[in-house]
Each structure stands twice: as structure tokens, then as C-alpha cells.
XYZ file of C-alpha atoms in Angstrom:
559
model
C -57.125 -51.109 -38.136
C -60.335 -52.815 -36.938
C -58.209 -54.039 -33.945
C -58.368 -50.598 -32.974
C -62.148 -50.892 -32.659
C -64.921 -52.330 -30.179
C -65.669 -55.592 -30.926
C -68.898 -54.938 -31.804
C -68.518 -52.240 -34.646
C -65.567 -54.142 -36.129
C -68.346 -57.050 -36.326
C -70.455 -54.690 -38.141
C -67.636 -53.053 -40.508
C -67.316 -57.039 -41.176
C -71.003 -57.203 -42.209
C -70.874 -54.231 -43.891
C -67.838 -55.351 -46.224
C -69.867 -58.862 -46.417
C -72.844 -56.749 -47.881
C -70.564 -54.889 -50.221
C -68.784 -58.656 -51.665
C -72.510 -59.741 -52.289
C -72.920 -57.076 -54.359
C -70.058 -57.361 -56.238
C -70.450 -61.344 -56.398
C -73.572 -60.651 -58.078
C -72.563 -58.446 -60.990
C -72.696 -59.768 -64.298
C -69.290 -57.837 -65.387
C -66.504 -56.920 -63.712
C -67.079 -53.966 -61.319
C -64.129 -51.301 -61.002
C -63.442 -50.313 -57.581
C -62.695 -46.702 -57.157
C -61.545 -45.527 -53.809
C -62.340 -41.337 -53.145
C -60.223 -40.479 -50.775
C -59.194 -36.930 -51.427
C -58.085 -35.680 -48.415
C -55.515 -38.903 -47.910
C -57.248 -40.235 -44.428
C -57.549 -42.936 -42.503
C -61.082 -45.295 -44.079
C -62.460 -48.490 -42.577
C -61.755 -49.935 -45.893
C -57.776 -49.114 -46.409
C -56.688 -52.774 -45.260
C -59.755 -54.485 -46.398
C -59.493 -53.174 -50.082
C -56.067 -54.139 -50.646
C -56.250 -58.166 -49.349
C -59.439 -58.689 -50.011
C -60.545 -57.439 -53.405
C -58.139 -57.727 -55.517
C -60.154 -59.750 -58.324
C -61.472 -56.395 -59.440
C -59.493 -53.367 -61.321
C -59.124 -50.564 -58.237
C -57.880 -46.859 -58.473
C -57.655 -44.717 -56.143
C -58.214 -41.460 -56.453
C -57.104 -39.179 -53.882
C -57.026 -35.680 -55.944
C -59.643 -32.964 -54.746
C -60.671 -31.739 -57.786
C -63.114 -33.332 -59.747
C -62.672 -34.815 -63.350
C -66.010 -34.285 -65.521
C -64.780 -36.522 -68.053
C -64.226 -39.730 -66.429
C -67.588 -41.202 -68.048
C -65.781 -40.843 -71.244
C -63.393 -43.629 -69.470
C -65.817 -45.835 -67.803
C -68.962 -47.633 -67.780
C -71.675 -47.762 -65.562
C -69.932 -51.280 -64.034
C -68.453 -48.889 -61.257
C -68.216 -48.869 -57.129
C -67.293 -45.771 -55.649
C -66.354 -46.209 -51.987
C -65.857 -42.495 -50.730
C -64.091 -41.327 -48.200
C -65.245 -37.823 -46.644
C -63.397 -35.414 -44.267
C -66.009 -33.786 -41.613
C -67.424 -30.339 -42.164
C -67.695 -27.953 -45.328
C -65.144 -29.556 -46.542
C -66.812 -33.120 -46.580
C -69.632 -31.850 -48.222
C -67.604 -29.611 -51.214
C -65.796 -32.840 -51.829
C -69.259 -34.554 -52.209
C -70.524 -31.823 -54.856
C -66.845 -32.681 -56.576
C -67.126 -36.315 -56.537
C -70.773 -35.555 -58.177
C -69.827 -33.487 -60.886
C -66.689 -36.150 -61.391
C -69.955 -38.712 -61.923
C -71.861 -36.670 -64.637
C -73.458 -39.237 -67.369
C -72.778 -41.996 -64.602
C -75.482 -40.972 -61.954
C -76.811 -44.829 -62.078
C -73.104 -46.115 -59.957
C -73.072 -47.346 -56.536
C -71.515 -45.037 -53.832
C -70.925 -45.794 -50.465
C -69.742 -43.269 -48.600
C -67.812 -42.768 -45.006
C -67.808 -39.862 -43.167
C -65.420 -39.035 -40.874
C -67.601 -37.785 -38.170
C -69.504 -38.380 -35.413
C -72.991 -39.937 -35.934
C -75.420 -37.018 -37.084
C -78.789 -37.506 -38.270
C -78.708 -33.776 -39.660
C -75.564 -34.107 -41.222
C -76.701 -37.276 -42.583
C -79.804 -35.160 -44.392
C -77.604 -32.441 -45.462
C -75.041 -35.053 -47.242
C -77.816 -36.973 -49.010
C -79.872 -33.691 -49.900
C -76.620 -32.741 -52.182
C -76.862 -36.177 -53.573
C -80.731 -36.336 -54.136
C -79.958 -32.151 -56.523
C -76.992 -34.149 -57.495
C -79.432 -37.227 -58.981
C -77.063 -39.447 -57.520
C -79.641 -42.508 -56.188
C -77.754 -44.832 -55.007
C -75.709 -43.586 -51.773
C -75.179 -45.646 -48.915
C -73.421 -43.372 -46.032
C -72.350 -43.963 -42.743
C -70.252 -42.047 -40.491
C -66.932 -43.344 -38.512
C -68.014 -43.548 -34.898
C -66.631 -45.623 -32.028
C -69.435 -45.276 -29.797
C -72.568 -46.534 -31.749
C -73.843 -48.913 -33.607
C -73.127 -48.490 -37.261
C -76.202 -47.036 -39.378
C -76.418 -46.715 -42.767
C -78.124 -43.852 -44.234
C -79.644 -43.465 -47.751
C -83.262 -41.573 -48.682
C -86.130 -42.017 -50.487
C -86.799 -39.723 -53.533
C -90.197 -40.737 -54.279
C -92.806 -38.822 -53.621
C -90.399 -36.935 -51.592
C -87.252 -36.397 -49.899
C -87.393 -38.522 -46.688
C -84.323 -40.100 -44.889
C -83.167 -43.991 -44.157
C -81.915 -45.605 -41.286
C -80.822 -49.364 -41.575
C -78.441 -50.687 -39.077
C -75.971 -52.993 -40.455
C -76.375 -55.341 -37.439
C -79.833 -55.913 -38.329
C -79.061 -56.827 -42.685
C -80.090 -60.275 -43.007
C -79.684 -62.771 -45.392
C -80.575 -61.500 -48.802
C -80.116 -57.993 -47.738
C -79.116 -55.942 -50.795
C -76.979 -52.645 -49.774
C -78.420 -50.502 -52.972
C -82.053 -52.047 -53.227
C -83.483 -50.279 -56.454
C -85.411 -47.464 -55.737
C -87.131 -47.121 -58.132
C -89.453 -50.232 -58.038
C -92.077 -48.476 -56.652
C -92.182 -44.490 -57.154
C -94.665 -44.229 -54.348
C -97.709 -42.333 -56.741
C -94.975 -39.975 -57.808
C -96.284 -37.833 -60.556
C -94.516 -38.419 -64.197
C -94.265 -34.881 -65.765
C -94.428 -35.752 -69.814
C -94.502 -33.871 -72.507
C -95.961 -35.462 -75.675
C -95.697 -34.187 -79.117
C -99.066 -35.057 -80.543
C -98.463 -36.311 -84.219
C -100.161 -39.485 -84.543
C -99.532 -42.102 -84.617
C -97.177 -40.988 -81.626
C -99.178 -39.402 -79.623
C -102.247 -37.611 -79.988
C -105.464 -36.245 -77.808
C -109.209 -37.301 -78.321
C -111.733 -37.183 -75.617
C -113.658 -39.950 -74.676
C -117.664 -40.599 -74.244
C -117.513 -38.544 -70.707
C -115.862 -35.490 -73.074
C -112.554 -35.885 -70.651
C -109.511 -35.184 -72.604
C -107.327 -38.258 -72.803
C -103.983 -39.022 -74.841
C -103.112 -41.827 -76.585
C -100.718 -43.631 -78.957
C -97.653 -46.029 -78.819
C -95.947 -43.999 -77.718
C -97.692 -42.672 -74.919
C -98.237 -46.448 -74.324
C -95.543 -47.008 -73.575
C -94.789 -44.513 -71.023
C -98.238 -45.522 -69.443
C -97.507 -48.837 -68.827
C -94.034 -47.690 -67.525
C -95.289 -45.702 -64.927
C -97.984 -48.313 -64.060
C -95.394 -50.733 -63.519
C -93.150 -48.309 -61.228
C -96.267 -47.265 -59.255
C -96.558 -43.760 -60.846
C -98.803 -41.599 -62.482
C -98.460 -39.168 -65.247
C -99.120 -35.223 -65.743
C -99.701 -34.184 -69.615
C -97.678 -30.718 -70.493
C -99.533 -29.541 -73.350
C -96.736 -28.190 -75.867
C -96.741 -24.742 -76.092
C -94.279 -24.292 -79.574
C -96.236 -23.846 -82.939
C -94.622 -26.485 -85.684
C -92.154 -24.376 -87.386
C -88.317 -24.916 -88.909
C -87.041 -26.501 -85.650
C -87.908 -30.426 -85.043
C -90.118 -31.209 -81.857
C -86.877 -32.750 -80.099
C -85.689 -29.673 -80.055
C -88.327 -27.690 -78.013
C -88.730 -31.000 -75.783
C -84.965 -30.356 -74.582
C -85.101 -26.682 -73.183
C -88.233 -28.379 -71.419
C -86.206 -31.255 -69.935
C -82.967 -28.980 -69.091
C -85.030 -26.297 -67.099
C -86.584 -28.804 -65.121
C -89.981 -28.466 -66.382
C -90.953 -31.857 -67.759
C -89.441 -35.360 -66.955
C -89.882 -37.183 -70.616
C -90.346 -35.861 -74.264
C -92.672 -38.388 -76.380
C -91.119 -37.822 -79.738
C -89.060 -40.197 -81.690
C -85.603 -39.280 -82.764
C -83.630 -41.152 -84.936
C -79.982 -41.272 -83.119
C -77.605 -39.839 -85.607
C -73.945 -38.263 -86.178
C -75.843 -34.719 -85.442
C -76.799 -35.603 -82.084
C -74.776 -38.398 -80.929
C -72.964 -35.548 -78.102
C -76.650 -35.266 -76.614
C -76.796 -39.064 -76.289
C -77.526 -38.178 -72.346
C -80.538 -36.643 -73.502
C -81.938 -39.006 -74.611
C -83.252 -43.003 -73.240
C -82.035 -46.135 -74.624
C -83.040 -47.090 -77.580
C -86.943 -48.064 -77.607
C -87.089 -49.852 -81.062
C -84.842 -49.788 -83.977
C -86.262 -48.487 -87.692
C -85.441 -47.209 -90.548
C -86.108 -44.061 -92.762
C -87.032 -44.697 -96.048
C -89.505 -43.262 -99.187
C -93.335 -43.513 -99.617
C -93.842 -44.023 -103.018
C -97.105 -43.710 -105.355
C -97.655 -47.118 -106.798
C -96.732 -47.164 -110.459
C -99.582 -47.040 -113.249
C -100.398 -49.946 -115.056
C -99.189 -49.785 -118.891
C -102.114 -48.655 -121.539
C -104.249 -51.335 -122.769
C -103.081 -51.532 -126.203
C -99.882 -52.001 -125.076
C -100.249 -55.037 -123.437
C -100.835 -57.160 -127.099
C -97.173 -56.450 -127.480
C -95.893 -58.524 -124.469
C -97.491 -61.389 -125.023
C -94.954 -62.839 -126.957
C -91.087 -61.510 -127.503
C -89.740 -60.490 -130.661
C -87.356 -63.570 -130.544
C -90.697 -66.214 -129.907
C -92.577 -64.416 -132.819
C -89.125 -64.770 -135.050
C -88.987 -68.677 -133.935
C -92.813 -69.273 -134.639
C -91.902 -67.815 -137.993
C -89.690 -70.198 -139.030
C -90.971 -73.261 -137.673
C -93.969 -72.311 -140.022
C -91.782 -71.746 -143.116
C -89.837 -74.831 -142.605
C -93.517 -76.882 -141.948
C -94.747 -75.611 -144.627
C -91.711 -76.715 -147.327
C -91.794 -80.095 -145.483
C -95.292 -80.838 -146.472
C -94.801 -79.054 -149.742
C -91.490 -80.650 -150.837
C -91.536 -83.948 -148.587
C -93.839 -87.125 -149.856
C -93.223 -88.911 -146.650
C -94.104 -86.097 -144.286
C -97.737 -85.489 -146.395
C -98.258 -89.435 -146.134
C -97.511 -89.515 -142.048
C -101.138 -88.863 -140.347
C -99.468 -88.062 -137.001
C -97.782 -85.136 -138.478
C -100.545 -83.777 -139.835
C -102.049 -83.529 -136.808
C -98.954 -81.623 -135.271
C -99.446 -78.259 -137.130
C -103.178 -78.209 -135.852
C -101.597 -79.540 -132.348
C -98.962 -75.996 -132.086
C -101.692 -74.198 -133.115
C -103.965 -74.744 -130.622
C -101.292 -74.590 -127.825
C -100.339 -70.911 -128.955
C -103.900 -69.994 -128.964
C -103.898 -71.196 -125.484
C -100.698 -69.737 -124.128
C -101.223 -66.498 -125.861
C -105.128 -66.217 -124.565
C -103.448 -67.412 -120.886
C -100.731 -64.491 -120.962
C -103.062 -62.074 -122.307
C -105.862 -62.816 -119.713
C -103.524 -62.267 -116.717
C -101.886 -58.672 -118.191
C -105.630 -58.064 -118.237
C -106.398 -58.717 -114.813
C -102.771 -57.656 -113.189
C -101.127 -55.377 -116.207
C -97.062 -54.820 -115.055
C -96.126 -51.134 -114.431
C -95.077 -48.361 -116.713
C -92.329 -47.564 -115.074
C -90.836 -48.722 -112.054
C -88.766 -47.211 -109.538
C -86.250 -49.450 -108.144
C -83.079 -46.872 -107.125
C -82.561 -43.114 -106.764
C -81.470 -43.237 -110.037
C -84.761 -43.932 -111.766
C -86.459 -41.338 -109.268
C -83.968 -38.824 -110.958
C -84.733 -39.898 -114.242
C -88.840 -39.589 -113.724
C -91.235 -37.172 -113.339
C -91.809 -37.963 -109.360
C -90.037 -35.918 -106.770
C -89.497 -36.493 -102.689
C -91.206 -34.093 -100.665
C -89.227 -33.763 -97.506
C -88.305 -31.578 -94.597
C -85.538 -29.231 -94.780
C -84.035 -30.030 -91.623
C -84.261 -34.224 -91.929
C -82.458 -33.256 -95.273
C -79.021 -32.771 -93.531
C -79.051 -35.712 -91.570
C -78.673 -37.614 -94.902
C -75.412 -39.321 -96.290
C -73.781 -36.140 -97.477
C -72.667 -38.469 -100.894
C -76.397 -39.206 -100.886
C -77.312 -35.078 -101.133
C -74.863 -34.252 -103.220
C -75.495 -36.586 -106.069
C -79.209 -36.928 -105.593
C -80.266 -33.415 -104.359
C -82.813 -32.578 -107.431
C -84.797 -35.783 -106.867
C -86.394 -33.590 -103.382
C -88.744 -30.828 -102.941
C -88.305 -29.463 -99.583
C -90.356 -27.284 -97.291
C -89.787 -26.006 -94.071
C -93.211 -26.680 -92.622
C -93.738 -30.392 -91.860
C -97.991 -30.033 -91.310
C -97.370 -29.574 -95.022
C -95.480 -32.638 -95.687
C -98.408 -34.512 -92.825
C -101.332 -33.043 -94.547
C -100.563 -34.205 -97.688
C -99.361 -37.415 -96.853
C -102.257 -38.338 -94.663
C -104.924 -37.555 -97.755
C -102.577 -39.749 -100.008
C -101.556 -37.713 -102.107
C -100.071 -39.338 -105.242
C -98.352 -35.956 -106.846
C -95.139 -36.493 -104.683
C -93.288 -39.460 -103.034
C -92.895 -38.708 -99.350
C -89.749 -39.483 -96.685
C -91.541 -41.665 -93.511
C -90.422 -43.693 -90.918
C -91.254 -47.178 -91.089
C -93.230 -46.803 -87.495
C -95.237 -44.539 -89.188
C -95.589 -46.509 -92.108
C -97.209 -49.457 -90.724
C -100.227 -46.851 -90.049
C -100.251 -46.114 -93.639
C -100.113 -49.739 -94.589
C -103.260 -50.719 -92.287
C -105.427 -47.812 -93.756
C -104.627 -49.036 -97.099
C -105.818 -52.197 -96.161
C -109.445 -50.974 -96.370
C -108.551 -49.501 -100.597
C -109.852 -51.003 -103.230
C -106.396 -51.347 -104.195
C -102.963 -49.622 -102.383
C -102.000 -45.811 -103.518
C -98.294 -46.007 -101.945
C -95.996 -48.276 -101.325
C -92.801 -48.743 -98.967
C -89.430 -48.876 -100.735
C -86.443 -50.599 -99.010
C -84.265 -49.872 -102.144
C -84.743 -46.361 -101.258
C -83.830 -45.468 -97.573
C -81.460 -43.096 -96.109
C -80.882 -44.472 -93.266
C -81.617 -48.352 -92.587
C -82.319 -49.892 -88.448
C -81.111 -46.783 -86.812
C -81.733 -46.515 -82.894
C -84.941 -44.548 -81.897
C -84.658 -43.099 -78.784
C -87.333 -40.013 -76.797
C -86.537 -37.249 -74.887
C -85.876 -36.688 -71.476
C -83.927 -34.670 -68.532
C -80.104 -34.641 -68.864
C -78.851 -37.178 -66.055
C -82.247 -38.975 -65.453
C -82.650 -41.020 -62.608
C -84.700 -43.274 -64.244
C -82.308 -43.688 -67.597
C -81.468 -47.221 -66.174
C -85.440 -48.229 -65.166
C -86.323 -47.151 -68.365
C -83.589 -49.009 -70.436
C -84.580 -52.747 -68.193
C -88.310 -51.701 -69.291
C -87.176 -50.718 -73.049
C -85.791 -54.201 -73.126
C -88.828 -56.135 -71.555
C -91.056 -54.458 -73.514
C -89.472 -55.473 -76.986
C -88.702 -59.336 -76.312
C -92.560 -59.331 -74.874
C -93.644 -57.665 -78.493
C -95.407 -55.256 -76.798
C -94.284 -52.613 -78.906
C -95.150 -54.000 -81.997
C -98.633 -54.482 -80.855
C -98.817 -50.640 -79.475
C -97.471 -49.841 -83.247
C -100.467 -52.099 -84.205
C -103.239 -50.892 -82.300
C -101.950 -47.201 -83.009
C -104.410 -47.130 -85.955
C -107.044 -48.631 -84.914
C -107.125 -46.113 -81.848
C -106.522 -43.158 -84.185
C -109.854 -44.521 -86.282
C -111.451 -44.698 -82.468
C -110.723 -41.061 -81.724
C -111.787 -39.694 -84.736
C -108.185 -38.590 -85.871
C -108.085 -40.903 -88.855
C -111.335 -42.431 -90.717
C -111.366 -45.566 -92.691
C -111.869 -44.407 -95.534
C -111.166 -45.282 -99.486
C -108.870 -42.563 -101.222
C -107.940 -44.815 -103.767
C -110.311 -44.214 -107.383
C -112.985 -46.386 -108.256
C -111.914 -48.708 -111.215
C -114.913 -49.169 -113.342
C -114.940 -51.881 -115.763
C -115.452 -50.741 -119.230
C -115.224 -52.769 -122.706
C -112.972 -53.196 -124.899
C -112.603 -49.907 -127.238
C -111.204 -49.530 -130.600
C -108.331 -48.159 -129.523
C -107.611 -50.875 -127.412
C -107.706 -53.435 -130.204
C -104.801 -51.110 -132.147
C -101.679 -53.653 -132.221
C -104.819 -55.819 -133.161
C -105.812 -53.802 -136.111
C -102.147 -53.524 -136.683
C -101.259 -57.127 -136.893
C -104.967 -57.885 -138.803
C -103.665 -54.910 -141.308
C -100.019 -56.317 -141.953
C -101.235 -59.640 -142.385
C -103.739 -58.464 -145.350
C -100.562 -56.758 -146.172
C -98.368 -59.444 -146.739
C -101.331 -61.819 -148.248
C -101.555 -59.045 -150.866
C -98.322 -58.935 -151.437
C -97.835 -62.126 -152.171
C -100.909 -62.850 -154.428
C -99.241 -59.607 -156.508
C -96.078 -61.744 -156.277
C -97.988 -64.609 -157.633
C -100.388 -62.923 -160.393
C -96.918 -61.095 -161.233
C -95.085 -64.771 -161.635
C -98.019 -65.750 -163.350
C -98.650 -63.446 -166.480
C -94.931 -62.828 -166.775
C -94.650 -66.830 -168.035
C -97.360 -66.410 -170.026
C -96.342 -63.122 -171.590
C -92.893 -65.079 -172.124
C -94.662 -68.519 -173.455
C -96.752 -66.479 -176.121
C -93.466 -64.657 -177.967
């Protein structure tokens, strides 16, 4: 077939197909080759394909009709070399080989055109790309007359059209370069949801309003990196029964805002939207927020400082000491075990004053809640949102659906969470708990605490919103990644607080109650007076024993 050619443009269809092996050398995986040819003519590539590249899986495709579902058969490790008849009908197969692409937008296409060398029809083909978000198209048309050109555009800030000639590709030269390195000041429309620690608005000393939050962060630094900016879209929805998410996607779909800033947890219930959403930013999990138990009373604490068992063993140790030096002549004459009775003594004044001191200073909980099952059993119930409810195990609800309270209004759920309110335990995020744990950091001692024995769902991917399709899924996923092994998102989760206290949305304040020293009362000493009174007991008793022994021999002695 090149025989058929000038020596010059076969050299170029050469450097061309040299362009397209670096690219494929490169790869990490093994790149499909899928050959669009659906109106069965004569490509460039139809000898080249079959000697020359057969180290990679190839179809051909050569139907006109498109198939929406092949993403459900592929990854993104695909090369589409297209074929393109001239005319309408070059450009309808074009629209079919996008919709055939939907959810793979990110692949490679280089595409001939059967035509004569046209700058216009070169616009018109890409245009259908660009509303298509296909990216990354290479064309070039079939022409024996000129040099070869390939044509591709820039998106960013706006449409403008590419000429490279393949004569001039050097060493190095990359036939897709990523375009989206630099976004050329290209405007980022975002739509943030503004729950802290999220995202949230303050205005700084010059009274301008400014966002912030890890969340928004993030995106920040995202765009700073890709040479953008971003626009704020001030939500317009009041919080009701549907989850932020939800309002952020008829945003996306319509076209009016790039990105979403709300975290959703990707789950069974939304796993068919998955194109909706980016790649997973960071993973966590959603567990409970629970009071932290009160200590036990104070005269309860006289009755753990030794076990039943230890008290039944000091017991008889004493009884048998006390025959041994009554009974045995040895043991009275032995001075080293007469010092052994005072010896115990004084170590279980010790140990006993040592046990009691530290229930005094840390005294163990009443009641602990270690499962769902003591959370049934107590008084405490989980305040949650109706609609996080069903995303639960659905063994989960059905055994353990009268430990929760919920309410449809989550600003009731925030505002009572955010004062610390002890009456309920509370479902959170562990993002959002790390907030919590900082501002507890400045109690006189912690209200809540985190429990991992009580989480519905544990490491689950967190993804944000944005438009079905988007062009910069792929930028944002390499970004996602850096910005994890750098740690950079645990320090934005970090900082999150401390900008909160900055922006007046949070104060550092002490919720937790004063604990005022107080003596010891009488009814603190009770298991004392209890012990003090059954030991006066028992000494009665047996000096009535005694007396009783007594005048009963000499009632018997004087008949």
C-alpha cells in the first residue's frame, strides 16, 4: 500500500506509525488496539497493523452503529485508530464512535480521514470531539499531494486548532501530549457545599469573601498546579431530606458547574453513578460519636479494691495464723514469724491505699459501651439521618433499628453535635472526627469519644462530585494519588480546624463541666461505715459467744 505513495508521505506515514509504537512502547499495561473502520475502506494502517503489532490484543470493528456499552468491556488501556469516510457521513460515524466511548473519554484516538486536506473540515471534526469530551484526537486526512499534518485542538481557555507536521516530530515527540498540564487561566466552575470542616466561607481582614477547608484545598492547589483558577457557585438548595450530592449532580449534568465539594462515601446505592463521581480522594470510615461514660459513684469504688475471692483468701490466711500461734509452741517461739503477720499487714495497707488512690484519681466507667448490643441495652440512642440510615448493612437495621433516633434535617444532627451534646451518640465520619478530636484537645477532659467497635461501614472510598464524562477525571485521579503519598491531605484534614477557629466558624472553647474538688462526704465513706459496722458486729458477736461459753460452765460447775 505505501508503494502506492510518494516517497515522501510514505516516509511520513513511517514516522507517523514510529510515533504511534512509542506510545505504545511506553505503556505500563498492555494497550488494546481497536481498528474503526466502519465503512470497510482502504486505511494507511491495514498492512501495518497486521505485521507489525501483533504483541497487542486488536479488534476490528467495522459495524456502523455504535455500542454504548463497550466500557463495561474495557479499560481505559485502549488505542482507537479510526478510519473515516469523507463527508456527513465521516462525521455521523465520528458522533457514533463517541457515544461507543462513553465512560472512556480519557483513550487515545487517532483518526484518518479519507479526504483531501481541509483545515475547515479539520475544525468541524475536532469541534464534535471537543462537545464529545473526547481530548485526545490526533487526525489527519489521506492526501497524496501534501505533506502529512496532524490536527488536534486546544480546549483551554478555548477552542483553537493544531497543526503539527509529522515531518517535523522529533525525538521525544509524544503524539497525545497531555493537555491538560497547563489549562491556560481556564476558569474552574465549583460548587462547594459549605459544612465545615469541608468547606465553608469567612471573609478575611479586607471583608472579601473567601472559602476555605480541605476540601476546597484541595481543589485549590489542583487548579494551581494545572494553571487554572476557580469560580465559587454559591448553592442555591436549602438543607432538606435530600443529601448535598444530590443537588451537586443536576448542577454537574446541566453543565452548570465543573466539580461538587462534598464527600460521598461510594456505596452499593450509587455504585451505577460511579462516572459521577472522581477517584477516590481518601479512604474513611463511618462510625459512632459516643458520650464518654461516667465515672462510677464514689462509694462504690471501696468495693473494687479488693475481689470477693482476695477478701475470702485474706480470711483464711488470718484464721489459720491465728491457730498456728495459738496451738503451735514452735511458731510463738520463732521471732521471724512474728514479724510476718505485722509484715502482710502493712503490705495490704499499702496495696489497698495504692488501688484506692488511683480509682480516686482515674475511677473506671459505669457502664461501657463496647458493641451495638450494649447501646441496645442502655439508655443512649444514635441520632442519625434518615437517608444515611439506608445505606447501612440491611442485617445491621434490622436487628439494631431501636438503638437510632432519626431526623430528616441534618442542621439538627450538626447543631447538636457541634455544641457537644452528651444526650445522644451521633453517626460521623472519621474526617470529620479528627475536627472534633482537636477541639477536645483544649477540654478539661474529652465529652465524646470515637468508637471503632461501632461503625457501619469501615475504609470505604470517598469520592466528590463532578460532570458526567469529565475531561479532567484522569488529571484529577494522578493528583488524588500525589496528593495522598505527599500527606498533603492529612495535613489539609489537620489545619481544617485550626482555619475554622481563624474564621470565626468554630471557637476554642471548653464545653466540658468544671470538676471541682470537694471532700470526702459521709456518704462517700458508706461501704466504710459498712465494713466499720460489721466488724463491731462480729466482735459483738463473738464476745456474746464468749460471755455465753462462759456462764454456761459456770452455771454447769455450780449444780
Amino acid at each position: 500500500m505505501l508503494a502506492n505513495l510518494n516517497g515522501r508521505l510514505a516516509r511520513e506515514l513511517l514516522d507517523l506509525y514510529g510515533l504511534v509504537m512509542g506510545f505504545l512502547a511506553g505503556g505500563e499495561t498492555t494497550t488494546t488496539m481497536i481498528y474503526y473502520n466502519p465503512a470497510g475502506l482502504d486505511c494507511s494502517w491495514s498492512m501495518l497493523w497486521q505485521r507489525n503489532l501483533t504483541h497487542h490484543p486488536q479488534i476490528v470493528w467495522q459495524k456502523s452503529h455504535p455500542c454504548p456499552d463497550l466500557y463495561n468491556r474495557f479499560n481505559s488501556d485502549i488505542l482507537v485508530l479510526a478510519c473515516l469516510s469523507p463527508g456527513a457521513s465521516g462525521e455521523l460515524q465520528l458522533r457514533n464512535l463517541a457515544t461507543s466511548l462513553r465512560h472512556l473519554m480519557a483513550v487515545p484516538v487517532l483518526v484518518e480521514v479519507m479526504d483531501l486536506d481541509r483545515v475547515a473540515v479539520a475544525s468541524e471534526y475536532l469541534s464534535i470531539c471537543l462537545h464529545s469530551q473526547l481530548l485526545n484526537v490526533e487526525l489527519y486526512f489521506r492526501s497524496h499531494n501534501e505533506s502529512l499534518i496532524l490536527y488536534s485542538y486546544q480546549a483551554f481557555p478555548h477552542f483553537r486548532l493544531i497543526q503539527r507536521p509529522v515531518a517535523a516530530s522529533g525525538q521525544g515527540t509524544k503524539i497525545f501530549p497531555n493537555k491538560l498540564e497547563n489549562l491556560q487561566g481556564h476558569r474552574l466552575r465549583v460548587i462547594p457545599d459549605l459544612s465545615p470542616p469541608n468547606s465553608f466561607e469567612y471573609r478575611d481582614a479586607s471583608g472579601k469573601l473567601q472559602v476555605a477547608g480541605y476540601l476546597w484545598a484541595f481543589i485549590a492547589t489542583y487548579a494551581g498546579s494545572r494553571n487554572a483558577s476557580l469560580e465559587m457557585i454559591r448553592p442555591g438548595w436549602g438543607f432538606g431530606h435530600a443529601a448535598a450530592s444530590t443537588y451537586m449532580m443536576e448542577l454537574t449534568r446541566n453543565g452548570t458547574a465543573d466539580f461538587g465539594l462534598t464527600t460521598t462515601l461510594i456505596t452499593k446505592r450509587n455504585f451505577n453513578f460511579l462516572h459521577e463521581y472522581t477517584f477516590p480522594i481518601l479512604f474513611t470510615s463511618w462510625c459512632t460519636m459516643l458520650p464518654v461514660e461516667k465515672p462510677i459513684p464514689k462509694d462504690d469504688l471501696y468495693g473494687r479494691i479488693l475481689c470477693p475471692a482476695a477478701v475470702v483468701l485474706l480470711l483464711a490466711l488470718l484464721l489459720l495464723g491465728y491457730l498456728a500461734f495459738a496451738y503451735m509452741q514452735f511458731v510463738r517461739e520463732c521471732a521471724w514469724l512474728r514479724i510476718l503477720p505485722r509484715l502482710m499487714a502493712l503490705i495490704l495497707l499499702t496495696t489497698s491505699t495504692a488501688q484506692l488512690l488511683s480509682l480516686l484519681i482515674a475511677p473506671p466507667p459505669s457502664k461501657w459501651i463496647g458493641s451495638f448490643d450494649d447501646l441496645l441495652h442502655s439508655d443512649l440512642r444514635i441520632m442519625g439521618i434518615s437517608n444515611e440510615f439506608y445505606d447501612m448493612d440491611e442485617a445491621l437495621r434490622a436487628k439494631y433499628a431501636a438503638a437510632f433516633h432519626l431526623v430528616n434535617d441534618p442542621e439538627e444532627i450538626y447543631r447538636l453535635r457541634n455544641h457537644f451534646n452528651s444526650s445522644w451518640a451521633y453517626t460521623i465520619a472519621v474526617i470529620k472526627w479528627h475536627v472534633i478530636d482537636q477541639q477536645q484537645r483544649h477540654f478539661s477532659r474529652p465529652l465524646f469519644r470515637l468508637s471503632r467497635d461501632l461503625c457501619f461501614n469501615d475504609y470505604m472510598p470517598t469520592s466528590f462530585v463532578l460532570a458526567p464524562d469529565s475531561v479532567y477525571y484522569e488529571s484529577l485521579k494522578d493528583f488524588s494519588l500525589t496528593a495522598l503519598q505527599a500527606g498533603l491531605m492529612e495535613h489539609w484534614i489537620a489545619k481544617s480546624f485550626y482555619d475554622m477557629v481563624a474564621a470565626g466558624k468554630m471557637s476554642i472553647r471548653d464545653y466540658s463541666e468544671l470538676v471541682v474538688l470537694k471532700p470526702l462526704s459521709m456518704a462517700d465513706l458508706w461501704h466504710t461505715w459498712l465494713i466499720f459496722g460489721a466488724a463491731i458486729a462480729v466482735a459483738s458477736g463473738v464476745l456474746l459467744l464468749e460471755l455465753t461459753v462462759f456462764y454456761v460452765n459456770v452455771f454447769l460447775d455450780s449444780i
